[in-house]
Short mmCIF file of C-alpha atoms in Angstrom, two decimals:
data_model
loop_
_atom_site.label_atom_id
_atom_site.label_comp_id
_atom_site.label_asym_id
_atom_site.label_seq_id
_atom_site.Cartn_x
_atom_site.Cartn_y
_atom_site.Cartn_z
CA MET F 1 17.65 -30.78 3.54
CA LYS F 2 17.84 -31.85 7.48
CA VAL F 3 17.48 -27.74 9.37
CA THR F 4 18.06 -26.58 12.27
CA LEU F 5 16.78 -23.61 13.30
CA LEU F 6 17.84 -21.21 16.14
CA GLY F 7 15.16 -18.43 16.55
CA SER F 8 11.16 -18.97 17.33
CA GLY F 9 10.10 -15.41 16.41
CA ASN F 10 7.09 -14.82 12.77
CA VAL F 11 9.80 -16.04 10.18
CA ALA F 12 11.58 -18.83 12.36
CA THR F 13 7.62 -20.16 12.12
CA HIS F 14 6.60 -19.56 8.60
CA LEU F 15 9.77 -20.84 6.99
CA GLY F 16 10.17 -23.61 9.97
CA LYS F 17 5.88 -24.76 8.37
CA ALA F 18 7.47 -24.21 4.75
CA LEU F 19 10.07 -26.40 5.16
CA GLN F 20 8.15 -28.94 6.40
CA GLU F 21 6.09 -28.55 3.82
CA ALA F 22 8.33 -28.53 1.07
CA GLY F 23 9.31 -32.09 2.31
CA HIS F 24 12.65 -31.16 4.53
CA GLN F 25 12.96 -32.18 7.82
CA LEU F 26 13.44 -29.97 10.64
CA ILE F 27 15.76 -31.56 13.85
CA GLN F 28 15.41 -28.47 16.16
CA ILE F 29 14.33 -25.09 17.67
CA TRP F 30 16.77 -23.12 19.47
CA SER F 31 15.52 -19.94 21.52
CA ARG F 32 17.14 -18.34 24.30
CA THR F 33 13.69 -18.76 25.16
CA LEU F 34 12.54 -22.13 26.22
CA ALA F 35 9.11 -21.94 26.56
CA ASN F 36 9.23 -19.88 22.57
CA ALA F 37 11.23 -23.10 21.85
CA GLU F 38 8.85 -25.18 22.94
CA VAL F 39 5.64 -23.36 21.39
CA LEU F 40 6.90 -23.49 18.58
CA ALA F 41 8.54 -26.97 18.45
CA ASP F 42 5.06 -28.37 19.18
CA GLU F 43 3.80 -26.87 16.36
CA LEU F 44 6.38 -27.97 14.24
CA GLN F 45 6.06 -31.99 16.18
CA THR F 46 10.09 -31.01 16.46
CA GLY F 47 12.96 -31.15 19.12
CA PHE F 48 13.73 -28.59 20.90
CA THR F 49 16.43 -26.61 23.15
CA ASP F 50 17.52 -23.07 24.78
CA ASN F 51 20.92 -24.71 25.54
CA ILE F 52 23.47 -23.76 21.89
CA LEU F 53 25.38 -25.92 23.07
CA GLN F 54 23.58 -29.16 23.63
CA LEU F 55 22.50 -28.59 19.95
CA SER F 56 22.40 -31.54 17.84
CA ASP F 57 25.18 -32.03 15.03
CA LEU F 58 22.64 -34.27 12.39
CA ALA F 59 21.13 -31.03 10.13
CA ASP F 60 22.96 -29.99 7.31
CA VAL F 61 21.77 -26.43 7.72
CA TYR F 62 20.98 -24.19 10.18
CA ILE F 63 19.38 -21.01 9.85
CA ILE F 64 19.75 -17.75 12.48
CA ALA F 65 16.50 -16.09 12.05
CA VAL F 66 16.27 -13.53 15.30
CA THR F 67 16.57 -9.99 15.03
CA ASP F 68 19.38 -8.52 13.40
CA ASP F 69 21.26 -6.77 16.80
CA SER F 70 20.99 -10.33 18.41
CA ILE F 71 22.88 -12.46 14.78
CA SER F 72 26.63 -11.74 15.66
CA LYS F 73 25.99 -12.99 19.21
CA VAL F 74 24.23 -16.36 17.94
CA ALA F 75 27.15 -16.73 15.41
CA SER F 76 29.29 -16.82 18.01
CA ALA F 77 27.98 -19.19 20.47
CA PHE F 78 27.21 -22.05 17.96
CA PRO F 79 29.33 -24.79 18.39
CA PHE F 80 29.73 -26.74 14.68
CA GLN F 81 32.59 -26.09 13.40
CA ASN F 82 32.33 -27.37 9.50
CA LYS F 83 28.57 -27.12 9.42
CA LEU F 84 26.61 -24.23 7.14
CA LEU F 85 25.10 -20.94 9.51
CA VAL F 86 22.88 -19.49 7.72
CA HIS F 87 21.15 -15.90 9.19
CA THR F 88 17.58 -14.61 7.03
CA SER F 89 18.60 -10.54 7.58
CA GLY F 90 18.19 -8.16 4.89
CA THR F 91 19.95 -5.81 5.90
CA THR F 92 22.69 -8.22 8.00
CA ASP F 93 26.34 -7.79 6.63
CA LEU F 94 27.85 -11.49 5.01
CA ASN F 95 30.58 -11.38 7.02
CA ILE F 96 30.04 -11.79 10.22
CA PRO F 97 32.18 -14.78 11.94
CA ARG F 98 31.33 -18.25 11.78
CA ILE F 99 28.51 -17.47 8.81
CA SER F 100 28.31 -18.52 6.14
CA GLY F 101 25.97 -17.36 4.06
CA VAL F 102 22.52 -15.78 4.22
CA LEU F 103 19.36 -16.50 3.28
CA TYR F 104 16.39 -13.91 3.18
CA PRO F 105 12.79 -14.69 2.69
CA LEU F 106 10.96 -11.42 1.46
CA GLN F 107 7.76 -10.96 2.75
CA THR F 108 6.00 -9.76 5.71
CA PHE F 109 5.52 -12.09 8.53
CA SER F 110 2.87 -11.44 10.25
CA ARG F 111 1.60 -14.54 13.06
CA GLN F 112 -2.09 -14.08 12.34
CA THR F 113 -1.77 -14.79 8.51
CA VAL F 114 -0.35 -17.86 6.44
CA VAL F 115 1.72 -16.94 4.15
CA ASP F 116 2.28 -18.73 0.68
CA PHE F 117 5.91 -19.17 0.31
CA SER F 118 6.14 -20.43 -3.29
CA VAL F 119 5.70 -16.64 -4.73
CA ILE F 120 7.70 -15.11 -2.21
CA PRO F 121 11.15 -14.23 -3.27
CA ILE F 122 14.46 -16.03 -1.49
CA ILE F 123 17.19 -14.04 -1.43
CA VAL F 124 20.74 -16.00 -1.46
CA GLU F 125 23.96 -15.22 -0.63
CA GLY F 126 27.22 -17.66 0.07
CA LYS F 127 30.50 -17.59 1.43
CA ASP F 128 31.87 -19.44 -1.54
CA GLU F 129 30.15 -21.72 -4.28
CA THR F 130 29.52 -24.12 -2.04
CA ALA F 131 27.60 -22.17 0.25
CA THR F 132 25.70 -20.08 -2.89
CA ASN F 133 24.45 -24.07 -4.14
CA LEU F 134 23.26 -24.99 -1.34
CA LEU F 135 21.42 -22.27 -0.09
CA LEU F 136 20.19 -22.05 -4.54
CA GLN F 137 18.38 -25.41 -3.79
CA LEU F 138 17.40 -24.96 -0.34
CA ALA F 139 15.71 -21.16 -1.76
CA ARG F 140 13.92 -23.38 -4.71
CA SER F 141 12.43 -25.99 -3.21
CA LEU F 142 10.42 -23.34 -1.19
CA SER F 143 10.01 -20.74 -4.11
CA SER F 144 10.52 -20.00 -7.89
CA LYS F 145 11.71 -16.87 -7.01
CA ALA F 146 14.81 -17.86 -6.04
CA VAL F 147 18.02 -15.20 -6.23
CA GLN F 148 21.68 -14.54 -6.18
CA LEU F 149 22.05 -11.09 -4.69
CA ASN F 150 24.87 -9.13 -3.19
CA SER F 151 25.09 -7.52 0.49
CA HIS F 152 24.73 -4.06 -1.28
CA GLN F 153 21.51 -5.23 -3.71
CA ARG F 154 19.79 -7.31 -0.94
CA LYS F 155 20.31 -3.91 1.63
CA ALA F 156 18.40 -2.33 -1.22
CA LEU F 157 15.79 -4.69 -1.92
CA HIS F 158 15.27 -4.36 2.43
CA ILE F 159 15.11 -0.74 2.24
CA ALA F 160 12.68 -0.60 -0.70
CA ALA F 161 10.45 -3.02 0.65
CA VAL F 162 10.60 -1.26 3.67
CA PHE F 163 8.74 1.90 1.61
CA ALA F 164 7.00 -0.38 0.33
CA CYS F 165 5.67 -2.25 3.19
CA ASN F 166 6.11 -1.23 6.67
CA PHE F 167 5.66 1.94 5.36
CA SER F 168 3.06 1.71 3.26
CA ASN F 169 0.76 -0.62 6.28
CA HIS F 170 2.15 2.36 8.22
CA LEU F 171 -0.18 4.79 5.82
CA TYR F 172 -2.96 2.16 6.49
CA ALA F 173 -2.67 2.65 10.42
CA ILE F 174 -2.86 6.29 10.19
CA ALA F 175 -5.92 5.85 7.64
CA ASP F 176 -7.24 4.03 10.02
CA GLU F 177 -6.55 6.61 12.93
CA ILE F 178 -8.95 9.34 10.88
CA LEU F 179 -11.32 7.70 10.31
CA LYS F 180 -12.07 6.58 13.99
CA ASN F 181 -11.92 10.21 15.04
CA ASN F 182 -14.49 10.63 12.69
CA GLU F 183 -17.23 7.75 13.29
CA LEU F 184 -16.22 6.47 10.26
CA GLU F 185 -14.97 2.62 9.49
CA PHE F 186 -11.85 1.31 7.62
CA ASP F 187 -14.41 -0.90 5.58
CA LEU F 188 -14.71 2.30 3.03
CA LEU F 189 -11.44 1.90 2.76
CA ARG F 190 -10.02 -1.92 2.15
CA PRO F 191 -11.59 -2.10 -1.56
CA LEU F 192 -9.34 1.22 -2.62
CA ILE F 193 -6.63 -0.18 -0.72
CA ALA F 194 -6.97 -3.44 -2.67
CA GLU F 195 -7.31 -1.56 -5.91
CA THR F 196 -3.91 1.04 -5.31
CA ALA F 197 -2.12 -2.64 -4.75
CA LYS F 198 -3.13 -3.98 -7.51
CA LYS F 199 -2.99 -2.07 -9.79
CA ILE F 200 0.85 -1.84 -9.52
CA GLN F 201 1.10 -5.74 -10.57
CA GLU F 202 0.89 -4.88 -14.16
CA ASN F 203 1.85 -0.87 -14.16
CA ALA F 204 5.16 1.39 -13.06
CA PRO F 205 3.76 2.99 -9.41
CA ALA F 206 4.93 6.35 -10.60
CA SER F 207 2.66 5.42 -14.77
CA VAL F 208 -0.82 5.72 -12.43
CA GLN F 209 -0.45 8.51 -9.23
CA THR F 210 -3.29 9.53 -8.37
CA GLY F 211 -4.37 11.76 -5.66
CA PRO F 212 -4.61 16.11 -5.12
CA ALA F 213 -0.60 16.59 -5.07
CA VAL F 214 0.83 14.76 -8.18
CA ARG F 215 -2.51 16.73 -10.38
CA ASN F 216 -0.34 19.95 -7.52
CA ASP F 217 -4.92 20.73 -6.59
CA GLN F 218 -3.44 23.54 -4.74
CA SER F 219 -7.42 23.95 -3.21
CA THR F 220 -7.78 20.62 -2.04
CA LEU F 221 -3.98 20.40 -0.31
CA THR F 222 -4.66 23.69 1.20
CA ALA F 223 -8.25 22.73 2.28
CA HIS F 224 -6.71 18.95 3.77
CA LEU F 225 -3.44 20.43 5.18
CA GLN F 226 -6.41 22.50 7.15
CA PHE F 227 -8.53 20.25 8.35
CA LEU F 228 -5.03 18.40 9.80
CA GLN F 229 -4.34 21.55 11.54
CA ASN F 230 -5.20 19.73 15.08
CA THR F 231 -2.85 17.59 14.45
CA PRO F 232 0.86 18.61 13.35
CA ALA F 233 2.42 14.83 13.08
CA LEU F 234 -0.10 13.87 10.46
CA ARG F 235 -0.36 17.17 8.39
CA ASP F 236 3.15 17.23 8.71
CA LEU F 237 3.49 13.95 6.95
CA TYR F 238 0.40 14.85 4.82
CA GLU F 239 3.12 18.44 3.62
CA ARG F 240 5.78 16.66 3.02
CA LEU F 241 4.74 12.73 1.02
CA SER F 242 2.57 15.75 -0.90
CA GLN F 243 5.86 17.46 -1.84
CA SER F 244 7.92 14.48 -2.19
CA ILE F 245 4.70 13.30 -4.72
CA ILE F 246 5.25 17.20 -6.66
CA ASN F 247 9.26 16.51 -6.65
CA PHE F 248 8.86 12.89 -8.19
CA ASP F 249 10.32 12.67 -11.64
CA MET Q 1 -32.20 7.30 -14.79
CA LYS Q 2 -30.41 10.15 -18.10
CA VAL Q 3 -27.32 11.65 -17.35
CA THR Q 4 -25.21 14.21 -18.75
CA LEU Q 5 -21.71 14.03 -18.00
CA LEU Q 6 -19.74 17.58 -17.53
CA GLY Q 7 -16.46 16.32 -17.83
CA SER Q 8 -14.28 13.88 -19.58
CA GLY Q 9 -10.72 12.99 -17.83
CA ASN Q 10 -10.49 9.46 -15.89
CA VAL Q 11 -13.62 10.06 -13.20
CA ALA Q 12 -15.92 11.09 -16.09
CA THR Q 13 -14.78 7.94 -17.89
CA HIS Q 14 -14.94 5.46 -15.27
CA LEU Q 15 -18.65 6.77 -14.33
CA GLY Q 16 -19.91 7.18 -17.53
CA LYS Q 17 -19.34 3.29 -18.26
CA ALA Q 18 -20.11 1.87 -15.30
CA LEU Q 19 -23.61 3.98 -15.51
CA GLN Q 20 -23.68 2.67 -18.18
CA GLU Q 21 -23.30 -0.85 -17.64
CA ALA Q 22 -26.15 -0.36 -15.12
CA GLY Q 23 -28.49 0.26 -17.40
CA HIS Q 24 -28.87 4.90 -17.11
CA GLN Q 25 -29.05 6.51 -20.19
CA LEU Q 26 -26.20 8.62 -20.86
CA ILE Q 27 -27.37 12.27 -22.67
CA GLN Q 28 -24.37 13.96 -23.31
CA ILE Q 29 -20.69 14.79 -23.06
CA TRP Q 30 -19.91 18.00 -21.84
CA SER Q 31 -16.34 19.34 -21.87
CA ARG Q 32 -15.03 22.50 -22.28
CA THR Q 33 -12.55 21.27 -24.71
CA LEU Q 34 -14.41 19.69 -27.46
CA ALA Q 35 -11.71 17.57 -28.17
CA ASN Q 36 -11.84 15.57 -25.13
CA ALA Q 37 -15.77 15.87 -25.08
CA GLU Q 38 -15.86 13.75 -28.58
CA VAL Q 39 -13.04 11.51 -27.33
CA LEU Q 40 -15.24 10.18 -24.40
CA ALA Q 41 -18.45 10.39 -26.71
CA ASP Q 42 -17.43 7.91 -29.03
CA GLU Q 43 -16.26 5.81 -26.31
CA LEU Q 44 -19.61 5.84 -25.05
CA GLN Q 45 -21.72 6.38 -28.24
CA THR Q 46 -23.40 9.30 -27.32
CA GLY Q 47 -23.57 13.03 -27.78
CA PHE Q 48 -21.01 15.86 -26.84
CA THR Q 49 -20.58 19.54 -26.98
CA ASP Q 50 -17.63 22.39 -25.57
CA ASN Q 51 -20.59 24.80 -25.37
CA ILE Q 52 -22.04 24.73 -20.95
CA LEU Q 53 -25.18 27.07 -22.96
CA GLN Q 54 -26.20 24.08 -25.40
CA LEU Q 55 -26.62 21.10 -22.70
CA SER Q 56 -29.40 19.29 -23.52
CA ASP Q 57 -32.50 19.71 -20.79
CA LEU Q 58 -33.01 16.21 -21.06
CA ALA Q 59 -31.02 14.26 -18.59
CA ASP Q 60 -32.40 14.57 -14.46
CA VAL Q 61 -29.20 14.50 -13.28
CA TYR Q 62 -26.03 16.04 -13.93
CA ILE Q 63 -22.74 15.05 -12.75
CA ILE Q 64 -19.27 17.67 -12.66
CA ALA Q 65 -16.16 15.30 -12.60
CA VAL Q 66 -13.97 18.31 -13.04
CA THR Q 67 -10.94 19.19 -10.68
CA ASP Q 68 -12.28 20.78 -7.74
CA ASP Q 69 -10.20 23.84 -9.10
CA SER Q 70 -13.66 24.28 -11.67
CA ILE Q 71 -16.09 22.94 -10.04
CA SER Q 72 -17.96 26.20 -8.79
CA LYS Q 73 -16.99 28.29 -12.37
CA VAL Q 74 -18.35 24.66 -14.27
CA ALA Q 75 -21.92 25.28 -11.47
CA SER Q 76 -21.97 29.04 -12.05
CA ALA Q 77 -22.39 28.94 -15.69
CA PHE Q 78 -25.10 25.88 -15.27
CA PRO Q 79 -28.43 27.47 -17.76
CA PHE Q 80 -30.87 25.01 -15.79
CA GLN Q 81 -32.39 25.95 -12.57
CA ASN Q 82 -34.54 23.32 -12.17
CA LYS Q 83 -32.07 20.55 -12.30
CA LEU Q 84 -30.08 17.98 -10.21
CA LEU Q 85 -26.51 19.42 -10.45
CA VAL Q 86 -24.18 17.31 -8.53
CA HIS Q 87 -20.32 16.97 -8.18
CA THR Q 88 -18.21 14.25 -7.34
CA SER Q 89 -15.82 15.87 -5.41
CA GLY Q 90 -13.76 14.16 -1.78
CA THR Q 91 -13.28 17.87 -0.34
CA THR Q 92 -15.68 20.35 -2.26
CA ASP Q 93 -18.32 22.14 -0.20
CA LEU Q 94 -22.49 20.55 -0.75
CA ASN Q 95 -22.75 24.85 0.04
CA ILE Q 96 -21.40 26.07 -3.49
CA PRO Q 97 -23.85 27.64 -5.78
CA ARG Q 98 -26.21 25.63 -7.95
CA ILE Q 99 -25.35 22.65 -6.88
CA SER Q 100 -27.46 20.40 -4.94
CA GLY Q 101 -25.52 17.38 -4.53
CA VAL Q 102 -22.40 14.67 -4.84
CA LEU Q 103 -21.71 12.18 -5.54
CA TYR Q 104 -18.32 10.88 -4.47
CA PRO Q 105 -16.65 6.84 -5.74
CA LEU Q 106 -13.96 6.29 -3.15
CA GLN Q 107 -11.47 5.31 -5.38
CA THR Q 108 -8.28 5.74 -7.65
CA PHE Q 109 -8.78 5.50 -11.05
CA SER Q 110 -6.22 5.11 -14.33
CA ARG Q 111 -7.15 5.62 -17.99
CA GLN Q 112 -4.80 2.32 -18.16
CA THR Q 113 -7.05 0.51 -15.78
CA VAL Q 114 -11.16 -1.36 -15.54
CA VAL Q 115 -12.50 -0.90 -12.29
CA ASP Q 116 -15.83 -2.46 -10.45
CA PHE Q 117 -17.59 -0.20 -9.36
CA SER Q 118 -19.92 -2.67 -7.52
CA VAL Q 119 -17.68 -2.65 -4.43
CA ILE Q 120 -16.46 1.15 -3.92
CA PRO Q 121 -18.11 2.58 -1.45
CA ILE Q 122 -19.75 5.84 -3.06
CA ILE Q 123 -21.22 8.22 -0.80
CA VAL Q 124 -23.99 10.26 -0.92
CA GLU Q 125 -25.05 14.30 0.56
CA GLY Q 126 -27.76 16.07 -1.17
CA LYS Q 127 -28.88 19.61 -0.41
CA ASP Q 128 -32.54 18.43 0.60
CA GLU Q 129 -34.00 14.78 1.17
CA THR Q 130 -35.33 14.35 -2.47
CA ALA Q 131 -31.79 15.07 -4.27
CA THR Q 132 -30.44 12.54 -1.23
CA ASN Q 133 -32.84 10.45 -1.80
CA LEU Q 134 -32.21 10.40 -5.85
CA LEU Q 135 -28.16 10.62 -5.46
CA LEU Q 136 -29.00 7.44 -2.78
CA GLN Q 137 -31.06 5.32 -5.31
CA LEU Q 138 -28.01 6.28 -8.24
CA ALA Q 139 -25.47 4.98 -5.88
CA ARG Q 140 -27.14 2.04 -5.50
CA SER Q 141 -27.84 1.23 -8.84
CA LEU Q 142 -24.30 1.08 -9.25
CA SER Q 143 -22.81 -0.05 -5.59
CA SER Q 144 -23.08 -2.49 -3.30
CA LYS Q 145 -22.03 0.22 -0.90
CA ALA Q 146 -23.80 3.65 -1.08
CA VAL Q 147 -23.37 5.95 1.56
CA GLN Q 148 -25.04 8.76 3.27
CA LEU Q 149 -22.01 11.13 4.21
CA ASN Q 150 -22.37 15.08 5.62
CA SER Q 151 -19.42 16.97 4.12
CA HIS Q 152 -16.90 17.57 7.81
CA GLN Q 153 -17.19 13.58 7.51
CA ARG Q 154 -16.63 12.58 3.67
CA LYS Q 155 -12.95 15.23 3.48
CA ALA Q 156 -12.04 13.30 7.01
CA LEU Q 157 -11.85 9.77 3.99
CA HIS Q 158 -10.90 11.37 1.36
CA ILE Q 159 -7.82 12.30 3.76
CA ALA Q 160 -7.49 8.39 4.70
CA ALA Q 161 -8.41 7.63 0.93
CA VAL Q 162 -4.88 10.16 0.21
CA PHE Q 163 -2.37 8.17 2.82
CA ALA Q 164 -3.84 5.18 2.02
CA CYS Q 165 -3.66 5.24 -1.16
CA ASN Q 166 -2.50 8.51 -2.87
CA PHE Q 167 0.69 8.19 -0.31
CA SER Q 168 0.91 4.03 -0.55
CA ASN Q 169 1.43 4.58 -4.63
CA HIS Q 170 4.03 7.04 -4.25
CA LEU Q 171 5.61 5.14 -2.02
CA TYR Q 172 5.84 2.03 -4.41
CA ALA Q 173 7.13 4.35 -7.18
CA ILE Q 174 10.34 5.14 -4.41
CA ALA Q 175 10.69 1.94 -3.20
CA ASP Q 176 11.27 1.39 -7.59
CA GLU Q 177 13.01 4.38 -8.01
CA ILE Q 178 15.78 2.82 -5.38
CA LEU Q 179 15.17 -1.15 -7.11
CA LYS Q 180 16.59 0.82 -10.68
CA ASN Q 181 19.28 2.52 -8.58
CA ASN Q 182 20.52 -0.88 -7.59
CA GLU Q 183 20.00 -2.90 -10.92
CA LEU Q 184 17.02 -4.09 -9.37
CA GLU Q 185 13.43 -5.79 -10.88
CA PHE Q 186 9.62 -4.62 -9.43
CA ASP Q 187 8.88 -7.44 -9.64
CA LEU Q 188 10.82 -8.72 -6.54
CA LEU Q 189 8.64 -6.28 -4.78
CA ARG Q 190 4.91 -6.82 -6.10
CA PRO Q 191 4.52 -10.06 -4.14
CA LEU Q 192 5.16 -7.84 -1.08
CA ILE Q 193 2.76 -5.69 -1.76
CA ALA Q 194 -0.25 -7.53 -3.00
CA GLU Q 195 0.57 -9.52 0.51
CA THR Q 196 0.88 -6.06 2.63
CA ALA Q 197 -2.72 -5.12 0.88
CA LYS Q 198 -4.12 -7.94 1.72
CA LYS Q 199 -3.51 -9.00 4.86
CA ILE Q 200 -5.49 -5.68 6.43
CA GLN Q 201 -8.36 -7.25 4.68
CA GLU Q 202 -9.14 -8.76 7.23
CA ASN Q 203 -6.49 -6.78 10.39
CA ALA Q 204 -6.33 -3.64 11.73
CA PRO Q 205 -3.54 -2.53 10.11
CA ALA Q 206 -1.74 -1.35 13.71
CA SER Q 207 -2.07 -5.16 14.42
CA VAL Q 208 0.10 -5.93 11.22
CA GLN Q 209 2.42 -3.69 11.16
CA THR Q 210 6.30 -5.67 10.79
CA GLY Q 211 9.61 -4.00 10.02
CA PRO Q 212 13.03 -2.07 12.27
CA ALA Q 213 11.04 0.17 13.01
CA VAL Q 214 7.88 -0.88 14.95
CA ARG Q 215 10.70 -3.82 16.10
CA ASN Q 216 12.69 0.04 17.57
CA ASP Q 217 15.37 -2.14 15.52
CA GLN Q 218 18.31 -0.37 16.15
CA SER Q 219 21.09 -1.32 14.75
CA THR Q 220 19.10 -1.84 10.84
CA LEU Q 221 17.19 1.56 11.19
CA THR Q 222 20.68 3.10 11.50
CA ALA Q 223 22.08 0.88 8.98
CA HIS Q 224 18.97 1.91 6.60
CA LEU Q 225 19.82 5.79 7.03
CA GLN Q 226 23.15 5.00 6.45
CA PHE Q 227 22.62 3.70 3.06
CA LEU Q 228 20.46 6.94 2.26
CA GLN Q 229 22.68 9.46 2.92
CA ASN Q 230 23.51 10.29 -0.82
CA THR Q 231 19.50 10.78 -1.26
CA PRO Q 232 19.18 13.02 1.93
CA ALA Q 233 14.83 13.99 0.23
CA LEU Q 234 14.77 9.88 1.16
CA ARG Q 235 16.79 9.85 4.05
CA ASP Q 236 14.67 12.57 5.46
CA LEU Q 237 11.44 10.32 4.79
CA TYR Q 238 13.30 7.43 5.41
CA GLU Q 239 13.49 8.62 9.23
CA ARG Q 240 10.26 10.81 10.11
CA LEU Q 241 7.98 7.69 8.30
CA SER Q 242 10.10 5.55 11.37
CA GLN Q 243 9.62 8.47 14.04
CA SER Q 244 6.17 7.84 13.19
CA ILE Q 245 5.95 3.81 13.66
CA ILE Q 246 7.70 4.41 16.84
CA ASN Q 247 5.26 7.28 18.17
CA PHE Q 248 2.18 5.59 16.70
CA ASP Q 249 -0.86 3.75 20.11
#
């Protein structure tokens, strides 16, 4: 297919590469900041513009990959009536003027890491059967896990991903900070983090929960809260997450 | 070396296997519950007892692997004066009567998963140089990452591990629950969790933080809190963890 990307951030970058690798043709990159459009267009060897009215009409699909707050604005400025315009957000409604579909790749995109799209679930929703089928076809060309969900389920999945991915990464960052404050290297924790994520590849997470809270090991919990008394925000998080584990069933 | 294990839980089980694989000789398993001692002794093909006064004096090292609350009690009942008695706890002091060292394997042990000890950091602390050297030697036979730390650093490392491992796993469990409530499979999240843990193997976690909180994407944060309004405990956790990300520097 012929695809134009509206956006130049992490999602646009990784999606653009994946589309090219799957054999699709990138027609153009649009960004409201010309320099950003140019950087990504250079990387992907295609055209670019910062004027949405100058978009080429040659693409079959126009994919908006901007922050959720800006999707409506970009959509309302989109100049074509009969082109498939989709967004890539986990949480934003399908029901936005001019938007006829959603293509949501469920992954954490950082500038510095390469992403293997073939194992990424790609969530698809279309305003009508034509849009849905075209998006499913596009998703299947990128990944072996194309899934059609409604907006409510897509949002639930996004929230679950925030807990499992964004919040977990933040806990890694907190751990890093605790280590630094005690002159210890984060490297000590890397094998443990890898093993924790590996365990749930074949088990339900609740069935492999370990640590002082699930054992209700009060003397360790008390010792840890005592240790954290000079960092009240961390102490509070430790207490709440431990209580959440104790209450979980 | 000749080693006797006092305990029959996950740590004793995995440690016992690793010791045998490294060529050490398991003399005996003690547990206060005879049936548990027997199950593990059968698995490791060694002797067992539930009477601590009947422990064989043939071992060089006696390793206590019981809950933190029970370490003192087991140590005080230990019948030998001149034997090296150590515990495996991240948080418990070295300064306990009869205890002369600590051998703390930094890993999450579940009954159902096999653990590769060779990449696990093993933290060592001895009451004197003889104890320290013997424990370092034992740790190095099990792992390429034997590290000598003081009690304060060991506790900091344990707390960091609770954040990075136990709490992350709990977030996976919460995500699983959100998915189930919306008729979605946990399988959808497994690639994302794997990628999140993989990214920090070569990056500092704070440098690869993604998600609505770090972007301060208020419309997504509001939509997610709205979605979670009927599960106030989850809503509260979502709000606090997001705020913690926003405040982090």
